[in-house]
Amino acid sequence: MSGSQSHARVHSADLARTRAWTIAASAGLAWALFNLVILHAVSSFDPLTDPLSRYAFTDRGSGMLEASLLSVAVGVIALRGAVMSAGLPMTRTTSTLVYATSTGLATAALFPATFSPDIDPISGRIHQYASVVAFASLPAIALSLVDVVRATQALRRIAIVLTWLLRIAIVSLALFGVSYVADALAAWPVFGPLAESLPVGFTQRIVFIVDFCLLATLLVAAMRSAHASTSATGDFPATQGLETRPLKTQGLERATGTESAPAHGYDASHAGSFDQRYAHCYGHSYAHCGCSGNAGQD
């Protein structure tokens, strides 16, 4: 098997793995979005003022919030597989952020917030800290990969989109933090008006939407990188891995028995009549030699 064929097979396998991981991640994220949309449609809570954690105690759609969080956790893990299969560098920091995001989401799903008196306050604390870890780590994943995406020639346009989404994510996360603190301290005169003008439910949903867009952009970057690597293998010359000497010269050496002669210092005076006639072809490509059409007639 030639070098170009082996490279093509390797990149085709990488493309197949990247596609499989991308489908898995997309399925997880799509299922999470579906559950969240249905949950908001059937629940009686206000999406502007009520945080998502309260939807664990909804009168209709019970369990859908937990399913959404777990689906996103699976999607983030699958995203890591897609990025690695595409050949994009995955640092230890990025992997740690991926696992932190997934663990935070799964923990927040398993430990509900303290919106009901029958919930243990410890569960509420765990939910709170796990949510903070997940919300902070998810945009950090994109931040750790933005330089890798920007350095890849085929992903320059995606890098621009990713950069803008990161800016929006940082601003929205800051607004969510401010609204969360204002809601917790709403009894104070200073924070009361701020909590009313900047509802925590509204800012939290903005963060969720931007985070979904970041994950989707990274999936597109992984697939685009895998396709670019596979397409690049088609540009390899068919003679890759062979000798770089012209084909005309190699055939001439075999015919005259001078195959082991060095490339430089070729002495035509010691060759036969055939070699003397075509000695001037040595060092020229077959296509540019004036006698290329006559060599096969001798």
Short mmCIF file of C-alpha atoms in Angstrom, two decimals:
data_model
loop_
_atom_site.label_atom_id
_atom_site.label_comp_id
_atom_site.label_asym_id
_atom_site.label_seq_id
_atom_site.Cartn_x
_atom_site.Cartn_y
_atom_site.Cartn_z
CA MET A 1 0.00 0.00 0.00
CA SER A 2 1.40 3.44 -0.91
CA GLY A 3 1.95 6.18 1.64
CA SER A 4 -0.87 8.30 0.25
CA GLN A 5 -3.33 5.42 0.44
CA SER A 6 -2.43 4.64 4.05
CA HIS A 7 -2.77 8.32 4.96
CA ALA A 8 -6.17 8.41 3.25
CA ARG A 9 -7.38 5.39 5.20
CA VAL A 10 -6.22 6.85 8.50
CA HIS A 11 -7.94 10.17 7.85
CA SER A 12 -11.10 8.42 6.67
CA ALA A 13 -11.20 6.48 9.94
CA ASP A 14 -10.69 9.72 11.88
CA LEU A 15 -13.52 11.32 9.93
CA ALA A 16 -15.82 8.39 10.73
CA ARG A 17 -14.97 8.58 14.43
CA THR A 18 -15.45 12.35 14.46
CA ARG A 19 -18.83 11.96 12.77
CA ALA A 20 -19.92 9.33 15.31
CA TRP A 21 -18.89 11.49 18.27
CA THR A 22 -20.54 14.53 16.69
CA ILE A 23 -23.81 12.65 16.21
CA ALA A 24 -23.70 11.49 19.83
CA ALA A 25 -23.03 15.00 21.11
CA SER A 26 -25.69 16.52 18.87
CA ALA A 27 -28.23 13.94 20.01
CA GLY A 28 -27.51 14.71 23.66
CA LEU A 29 -27.77 18.46 23.18
CA ALA A 30 -30.88 18.17 21.01
CA TRP A 31 -32.61 15.96 23.57
CA ALA A 32 -31.75 18.45 26.31
CA LEU A 33 -33.17 21.35 24.29
CA PHE A 34 -36.31 19.38 23.49
CA ASN A 35 -36.93 18.63 27.17
CA LEU A 36 -36.30 22.22 28.20
CA VAL A 37 -38.67 23.61 25.58
CA ILE A 38 -41.43 21.18 26.55
CA LEU A 39 -40.80 21.83 30.23
CA HIS A 40 -41.19 25.58 29.77
CA ALA A 41 -44.34 25.04 27.74
CA VAL A 42 -46.13 22.81 30.28
CA SER A 43 -44.88 24.30 33.54
CA SER A 44 -46.70 27.05 35.39
CA PHE A 45 -43.48 28.78 36.47
CA ASP A 46 -42.40 32.13 35.04
CA PRO A 47 -39.32 31.72 32.80
CA LEU A 48 -38.26 35.33 33.47
CA THR A 49 -38.23 35.25 37.25
CA ASP A 50 -37.93 31.59 38.21
CA PRO A 51 -34.51 29.92 37.85
CA LEU A 52 -34.21 26.58 36.12
CA SER A 53 -33.54 24.84 39.43
CA ARG A 54 -37.12 25.52 40.50
CA TYR A 55 -38.43 23.48 37.55
CA ALA A 56 -37.39 20.32 39.40
CA PHE A 57 -40.52 20.94 41.52
CA THR A 58 -42.88 21.77 38.69
CA ASP A 59 -46.47 20.58 38.76
CA ARG A 60 -46.16 19.25 35.21
CA GLY A 61 -43.11 17.84 33.46
CA SER A 62 -41.49 16.28 36.50
CA GLY A 63 -38.07 14.81 35.77
CA MET A 64 -37.55 16.70 32.52
CA LEU A 65 -35.06 19.14 34.03
CA GLU A 66 -32.93 16.29 35.35
CA ALA A 67 -33.06 14.58 31.95
CA SER A 68 -31.94 17.80 30.27
CA LEU A 69 -28.96 18.32 32.57
CA LEU A 70 -27.82 14.72 32.20
CA SER A 71 -28.17 14.94 28.42
CA VAL A 72 -25.97 18.04 28.29
CA ALA A 73 -23.41 16.25 30.49
CA VAL A 74 -23.28 13.38 28.01
CA GLY A 75 -23.09 15.81 25.10
CA VAL A 76 -20.08 17.60 26.59
CA ILE A 77 -18.21 14.30 27.00
CA ALA A 78 -19.04 13.38 23.40
CA LEU A 79 -17.79 16.81 22.30
CA ARG A 80 -14.39 15.96 23.75
CA GLY A 81 -14.33 12.76 21.69
CA ALA A 82 -15.23 14.68 18.53
CA VAL A 83 -12.50 17.27 19.05
CA MET A 84 -9.86 14.62 19.71
CA SER A 85 -10.92 12.46 16.74
CA ALA A 86 -10.72 15.51 14.49
CA GLY A 87 -7.05 15.90 15.38
CA LEU A 88 -7.40 19.17 17.27
CA PRO A 89 -5.06 19.36 20.28
CA MET A 90 -6.81 18.57 23.56
CA THR A 91 -4.79 19.79 26.52
CA ARG A 92 -5.08 18.47 30.04
CA THR A 93 -6.71 21.76 31.05
CA THR A 94 -9.43 21.36 28.43
CA SER A 95 -10.08 17.77 29.46
CA THR A 96 -10.32 18.83 33.10
CA LEU A 97 -12.84 21.53 32.18
CA VAL A 98 -14.89 18.99 30.22
CA TYR A 99 -15.04 16.60 33.14
CA ALA A 100 -15.79 19.45 35.56
CA THR A 101 -18.69 20.61 33.41
CA SER A 102 -20.15 17.13 33.03
CA THR A 103 -19.71 16.31 36.71
CA GLY A 104 -21.26 19.62 37.74
CA LEU A 105 -24.30 19.12 35.51
CA ALA A 106 -24.82 15.53 36.64
CA THR A 107 -24.44 16.50 40.30
CA ALA A 108 -26.89 19.38 39.92
CA ALA A 109 -29.38 16.95 38.39
CA LEU A 110 -29.02 14.41 41.20
CA PHE A 111 -29.09 16.92 44.08
CA PRO A 112 -32.08 19.29 43.80
CA ALA A 113 -32.06 22.84 45.09
CA THR A 114 -33.76 23.73 48.37
CA PHE A 115 -37.04 25.08 47.01
CA SER A 116 -39.10 22.71 49.14
CA PRO A 117 -39.05 22.15 52.92
CA ASP A 118 -38.66 18.40 52.48
CA ILE A 119 -35.32 18.85 50.66
CA ASP A 120 -32.19 18.55 52.77
CA PRO A 121 -30.30 21.88 52.91
CA ILE A 122 -27.09 19.98 52.18
CA SER A 123 -28.60 18.90 48.86
CA GLY A 124 -29.28 22.54 48.06
CA ARG A 125 -25.69 23.50 48.81
CA ILE A 126 -24.34 20.71 46.64
CA HIS A 127 -26.67 21.77 43.83
CA GLN A 128 -25.56 25.37 44.15
CA TYR A 129 -21.83 24.65 44.06
CA ALA A 130 -22.20 22.10 41.26
CA SER A 131 -24.12 24.64 39.17
CA VAL A 132 -21.42 27.25 39.69
CA VAL A 133 -18.74 24.79 38.54
CA ALA A 134 -20.76 23.83 35.44
CA PHE A 135 -21.63 27.42 34.48
CA ALA A 136 -18.02 28.57 34.86
CA SER A 137 -16.35 25.57 33.22
CA LEU A 138 -18.46 25.31 30.08
CA PRO A 139 -17.43 28.63 28.46
CA ALA A 140 -13.90 27.97 29.70
CA ILE A 141 -13.83 24.90 27.44
CA ALA A 142 -14.37 27.10 24.41
CA LEU A 143 -11.86 29.62 25.74
CA SER A 144 -9.19 26.92 26.00
CA LEU A 145 -9.84 25.82 22.41
CA VAL A 146 -10.19 29.19 20.69
CA ASP A 147 -6.44 29.50 19.97
CA VAL A 148 -6.38 25.99 18.51
CA VAL A 149 -9.32 26.80 16.25
CA ARG A 150 -7.80 30.14 15.25
CA ALA A 151 -4.49 28.49 14.34
CA THR A 152 -6.18 26.01 11.98
CA GLN A 153 -6.37 27.40 8.44
CA ALA A 154 -9.67 25.69 7.61
CA LEU A 155 -11.34 27.05 10.76
CA ARG A 156 -10.58 30.76 10.45
CA ARG A 157 -14.23 31.77 9.97
CA ILE A 158 -15.39 29.50 12.76
CA ALA A 159 -12.77 31.08 15.01
CA ILE A 160 -14.35 34.49 14.42
CA VAL A 161 -17.78 33.18 15.41
CA LEU A 162 -16.34 31.39 18.42
CA THR A 163 -14.56 34.55 19.58
CA TRP A 164 -17.74 36.60 19.42
CA LEU A 165 -19.73 33.93 21.23
CA LEU A 166 -17.10 33.83 23.96
CA ARG A 167 -17.42 37.57 24.49
CA ILE A 168 -21.19 37.26 24.75
CA ALA A 169 -20.81 34.28 27.09
CA ILE A 170 -18.53 36.21 29.46
CA VAL A 171 -20.87 39.20 29.54
CA SER A 172 -23.98 37.06 30.05
CA LEU A 173 -22.26 35.04 32.79
CA ALA A 174 -21.33 38.27 34.56
CA LEU A 175 -24.92 39.51 34.30
CA PHE A 176 -26.18 36.22 35.67
CA GLY A 177 -23.82 36.51 38.62
CA VAL A 178 -25.01 40.03 39.36
CA SER A 179 -28.68 39.06 39.08
CA TYR A 180 -28.13 35.99 41.27
CA VAL A 181 -26.52 38.07 44.03
CA ALA A 182 -29.20 40.74 43.70
CA ASP A 183 -31.94 38.12 43.99
CA ALA A 184 -30.32 36.61 47.08
CA LEU A 185 -30.01 40.05 48.70
CA ALA A 186 -33.30 41.46 47.44
CA ALA A 187 -34.32 42.40 51.00
CA TRP A 188 -31.68 45.11 50.99
CA PRO A 189 -32.82 48.45 49.53
CA VAL A 190 -29.84 48.62 47.20
CA PHE A 191 -30.37 45.20 45.59
CA GLY A 192 -34.17 45.16 45.49
CA PRO A 193 -34.60 47.37 42.38
CA LEU A 194 -31.69 45.59 40.67
CA ALA A 195 -33.29 42.19 41.23
CA GLU A 196 -36.52 43.45 39.66
CA SER A 197 -34.84 45.02 36.63
CA LEU A 198 -32.47 42.09 36.06
CA PRO A 199 -34.43 38.88 36.80
CA VAL A 200 -32.28 35.87 37.57
CA GLY A 201 -34.40 33.56 35.42
CA PHE A 202 -33.93 35.74 32.36
CA THR A 203 -30.14 36.04 32.65
CA GLN A 204 -29.79 32.33 33.40
CA ARG A 205 -31.59 31.40 30.21
CA ILE A 206 -29.37 33.73 28.21
CA VAL A 207 -26.36 31.88 29.63
CA PHE A 208 -27.89 28.54 28.66
CA ILE A 209 -28.60 29.66 25.10
CA VAL A 210 -25.09 31.06 24.59
CA ASP A 211 -23.54 27.91 26.07
CA PHE A 212 -25.51 25.74 23.66
CA CYS A 213 -24.28 27.91 20.79
CA LEU A 214 -20.68 27.50 21.98
CA LEU A 215 -21.01 23.72 22.07
CA ALA A 216 -22.61 23.66 18.63
CA THR A 217 -19.83 25.84 17.20
CA LEU A 218 -17.16 23.53 18.61
CA LEU A 219 -18.91 20.54 17.04
CA VAL A 220 -18.94 22.30 13.68
CA ALA A 221 -15.24 23.09 14.10
CA ALA A 222 -14.46 19.44 14.83
CA MET A 223 -16.30 18.21 11.74
CA ARG A 224 -14.80 20.91 9.52
CA SER A 225 -11.30 20.04 10.73
CA ALA A 226 -11.86 16.33 10.08
CA HIS A 227 -13.16 17.03 6.56
CA ALA A 228 -10.21 19.32 5.84
CA SER A 229 -7.71 16.66 6.94
CA THR A 230 -9.40 14.04 4.77
CA SER A 231 -9.49 16.35 1.75
CA ALA A 232 -5.82 17.19 2.18
CA THR A 233 -4.84 13.56 1.62
CA GLY A 234 -6.18 13.80 -1.91
CA ASP A 235 -3.54 16.42 -2.71
CA PHE A 236 -0.61 14.06 -2.08
CA PRO A 237 1.27 13.11 -5.28
CA ALA A 238 0.88 9.55 -6.47
CA THR A 239 4.66 9.04 -6.30
CA GLN A 240 4.90 9.95 -2.61
CA GLY A 241 7.36 7.63 -0.89
CA LEU A 242 9.18 6.81 -4.17
CA GLU A 243 12.52 8.11 -5.35
CA THR A 244 12.47 11.75 -6.32
CA ARG A 245 14.54 11.17 -9.47
CA PRO A 246 12.64 11.62 -12.76
CA LEU A 247 10.92 8.54 -14.13
CA LYS A 248 12.79 8.91 -17.45
CA THR A 249 16.11 8.81 -15.60
CA GLN A 250 15.16 5.78 -13.53
CA GLY A 251 14.16 3.85 -16.66
CA LEU A 252 17.38 4.91 -18.40
CA GLU A 253 19.50 3.65 -15.52
CA ARG A 254 17.76 0.28 -15.51
CA ALA A 255 18.19 -0.11 -19.28
CA THR A 256 21.93 0.71 -19.24
CA GLY A 257 22.83 -1.08 -16.01
CA THR A 258 23.96 2.16 -14.32
CA GLU A 259 21.21 2.25 -11.69
CA SER A 260 23.67 2.62 -8.83
CA ALA A 261 25.49 5.55 -10.42
CA PRO A 262 25.42 8.75 -8.32
CA ALA A 263 23.04 11.51 -9.32
CA HIS A 264 25.90 13.96 -9.83
CA GLY A 265 28.98 13.47 -11.94
CA TYR A 266 27.33 11.23 -14.52
CA ASP A 267 29.94 10.22 -17.17
CA ALA A 268 28.32 9.44 -20.53
CA SER A 269 31.63 8.44 -22.18
CA HIS A 270 31.56 5.05 -20.44
CA ALA A 271 27.96 4.24 -21.42
CA GLY A 272 26.66 2.42 -24.45
CA SER A 273 25.25 3.96 -27.61
CA PHE A 274 21.77 4.12 -26.11
CA ASP A 275 23.09 5.88 -23.04
CA GLN A 276 25.17 8.34 -25.07
CA ARG A 277 22.23 9.33 -27.21
CA TYR A 278 20.05 10.09 -24.18
CA ALA A 279 22.67 11.24 -21.68
CA HIS A 280 21.50 14.82 -22.08
CA CYS A 281 18.14 13.75 -20.62
CA TYR A 282 19.73 13.01 -17.27
CA GLY A 283 18.45 15.41 -14.61
CA HIS A 284 15.50 16.55 -16.75
CA SER A 285 11.92 15.53 -16.26
CA TYR A 286 10.42 13.25 -18.87
CA ALA A 287 7.86 15.80 -19.93
CA HIS A 288 10.46 18.53 -20.57
CA CYS A 289 13.00 16.42 -22.48
CA GLY A 290 13.00 16.99 -26.20
CA CYS A 291 13.63 13.34 -27.00
CA SER A 292 10.98 11.97 -24.68
CA GLY A 293 8.88 10.77 -27.54
CA ASN A 294 11.76 8.88 -29.20
CA ALA A 295 13.28 6.99 -26.28
CA GLY A 296 10.89 4.11 -26.49
CA GLN A 297 11.64 3.59 -30.22
CA ASP A 298 15.23 2.38 -29.72
#
